[in-house]
GROMACS .gro file of C-alpha atoms in nm:
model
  117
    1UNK     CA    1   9.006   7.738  10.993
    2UNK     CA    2   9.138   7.874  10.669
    3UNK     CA    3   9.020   8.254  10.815
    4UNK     CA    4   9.148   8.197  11.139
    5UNK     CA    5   9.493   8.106  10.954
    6UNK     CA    6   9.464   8.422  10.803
    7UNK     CA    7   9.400   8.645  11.053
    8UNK     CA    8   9.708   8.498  11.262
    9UNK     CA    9   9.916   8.602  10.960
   10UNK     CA   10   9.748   8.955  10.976
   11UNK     CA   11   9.826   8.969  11.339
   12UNK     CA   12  10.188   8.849  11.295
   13UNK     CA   13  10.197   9.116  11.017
   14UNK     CA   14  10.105   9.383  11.245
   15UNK     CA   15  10.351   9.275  11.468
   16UNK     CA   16  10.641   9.308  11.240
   17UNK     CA   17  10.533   9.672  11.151
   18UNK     CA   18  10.553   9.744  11.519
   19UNK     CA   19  10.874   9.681  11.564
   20UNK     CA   20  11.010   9.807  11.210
   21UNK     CA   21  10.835  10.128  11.326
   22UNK     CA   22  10.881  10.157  11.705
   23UNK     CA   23  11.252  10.033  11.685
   24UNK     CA   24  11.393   9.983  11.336
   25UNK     CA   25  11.258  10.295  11.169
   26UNK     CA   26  11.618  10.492  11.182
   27UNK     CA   27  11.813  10.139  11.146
   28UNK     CA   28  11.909   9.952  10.821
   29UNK     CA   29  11.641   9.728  10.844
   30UNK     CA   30  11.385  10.008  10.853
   31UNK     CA   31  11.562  10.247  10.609
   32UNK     CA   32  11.543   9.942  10.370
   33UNK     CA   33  11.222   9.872  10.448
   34UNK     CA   34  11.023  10.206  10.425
   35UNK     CA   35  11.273  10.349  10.189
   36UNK     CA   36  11.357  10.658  10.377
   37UNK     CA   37  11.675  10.871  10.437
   38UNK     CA   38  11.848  10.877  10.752
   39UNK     CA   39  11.786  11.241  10.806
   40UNK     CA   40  11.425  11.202  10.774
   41UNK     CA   41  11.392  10.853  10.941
   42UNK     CA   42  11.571  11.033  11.273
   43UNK     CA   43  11.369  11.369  11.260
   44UNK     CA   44  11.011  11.143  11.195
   45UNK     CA   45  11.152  10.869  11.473
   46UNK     CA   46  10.869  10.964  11.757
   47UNK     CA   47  10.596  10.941  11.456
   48UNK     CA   48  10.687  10.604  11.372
   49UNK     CA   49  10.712  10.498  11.715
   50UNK     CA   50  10.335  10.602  11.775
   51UNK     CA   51  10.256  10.445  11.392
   52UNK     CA   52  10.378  10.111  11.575
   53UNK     CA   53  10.201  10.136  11.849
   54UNK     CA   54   9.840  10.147  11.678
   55UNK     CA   55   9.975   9.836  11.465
   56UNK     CA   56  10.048   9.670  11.794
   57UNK     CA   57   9.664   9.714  11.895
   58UNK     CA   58   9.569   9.608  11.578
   59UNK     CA   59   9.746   9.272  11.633
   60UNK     CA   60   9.620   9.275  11.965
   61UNK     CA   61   9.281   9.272  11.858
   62UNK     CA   62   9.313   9.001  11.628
   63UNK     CA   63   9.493   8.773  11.852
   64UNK     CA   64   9.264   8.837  12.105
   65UNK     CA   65   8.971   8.762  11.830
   66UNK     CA   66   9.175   8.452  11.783
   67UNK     CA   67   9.186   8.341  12.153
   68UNK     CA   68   8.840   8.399  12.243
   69UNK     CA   69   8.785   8.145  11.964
   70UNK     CA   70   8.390   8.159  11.808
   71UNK     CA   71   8.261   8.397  12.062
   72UNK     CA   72   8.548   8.613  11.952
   73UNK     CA   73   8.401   8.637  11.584
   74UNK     CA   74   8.295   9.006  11.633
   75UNK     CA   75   8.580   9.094  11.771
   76UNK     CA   76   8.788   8.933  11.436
   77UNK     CA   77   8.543   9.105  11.196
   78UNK     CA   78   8.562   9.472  11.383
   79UNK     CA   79   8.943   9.478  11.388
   80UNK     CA   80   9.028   9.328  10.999
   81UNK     CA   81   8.765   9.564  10.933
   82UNK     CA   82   9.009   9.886  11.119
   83UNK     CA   83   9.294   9.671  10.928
   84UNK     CA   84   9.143   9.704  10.600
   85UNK     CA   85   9.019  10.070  10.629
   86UNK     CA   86   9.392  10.203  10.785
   87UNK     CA   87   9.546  10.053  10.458
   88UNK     CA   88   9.326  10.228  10.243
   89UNK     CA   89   9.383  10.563  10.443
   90UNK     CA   90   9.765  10.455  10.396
   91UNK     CA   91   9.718  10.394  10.039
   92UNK     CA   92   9.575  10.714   9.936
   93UNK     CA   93   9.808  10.938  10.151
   94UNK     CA   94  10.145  10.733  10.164
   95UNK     CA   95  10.207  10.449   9.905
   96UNK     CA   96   9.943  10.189   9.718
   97UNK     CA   97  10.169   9.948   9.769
   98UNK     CA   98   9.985   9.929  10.116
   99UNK     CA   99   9.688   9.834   9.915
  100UNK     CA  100   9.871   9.523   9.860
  101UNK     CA  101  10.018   9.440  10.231
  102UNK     CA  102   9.764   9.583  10.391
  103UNK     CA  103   9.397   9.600  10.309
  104UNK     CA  104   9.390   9.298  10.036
  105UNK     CA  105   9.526   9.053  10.286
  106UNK     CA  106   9.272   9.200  10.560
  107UNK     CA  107   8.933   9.164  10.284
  108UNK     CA  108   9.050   8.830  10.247
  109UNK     CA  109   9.056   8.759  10.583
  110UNK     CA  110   8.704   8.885  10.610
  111UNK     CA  111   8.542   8.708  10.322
  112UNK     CA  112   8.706   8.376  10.475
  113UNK     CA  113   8.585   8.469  10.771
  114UNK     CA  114   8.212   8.553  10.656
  115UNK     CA  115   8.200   8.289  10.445
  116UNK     CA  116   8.315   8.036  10.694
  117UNK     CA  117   8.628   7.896  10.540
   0.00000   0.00000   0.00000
């Protein structure tokens, strides 16, 4: 229960990174949240939007983990597991504070959800 909590917040997570980065990258809300400049939030807009994306299948995965319920327990493990390793790759080459957001939540999820919680 208490991993399946978790990985819905992952999931939801994921979601709001898709749309900060497929349609609020060059607004305020993006600016403010990535810290960028306009200039470079409007020349990097198509990377973002493709960033987003792969977020979205990340959540996808998860939810679908979610609905498929105990039979979807590989499924769960093999995409916190892509969670976890994509904020360490965005740790080391854009900003630890992904550590944080990122791949902490997504090794909590898993040892909830290997431990049974």
């Amino acid at each position: 229960m208490i991993a399946d909590i978790l990985i819905a917040l992952i999931a939801a997570l994921h979601l709001y990174i898709l749309v900060l980065e497929m349609f609020l990258w060059d607004k305020p809300a993006g600016l403010r949240a990535f810290g960028l400049k306009p200039e470079f939030a409007s020349a990097t807009r198509a990377l973002a939007a493709n960033q987003g994306l792969y977020n979205g299948f990340l959540a996808a995965g998860l939810i679908t983990g979610l609905v498929m319920g105990e039979t979807g327990d590989a499924f769960r493990l093999f995409f916190l597991i892509c969670v976890a390793v994509a904020g360490l790759f965005g740790a080391v080459t854009s900003s630890r504070k992904i550590l944080f957001v990122q791949t902490l939540p997504a090794l909590v999820a898993l040892t909830a959800l290997q431990t049974g919680w």
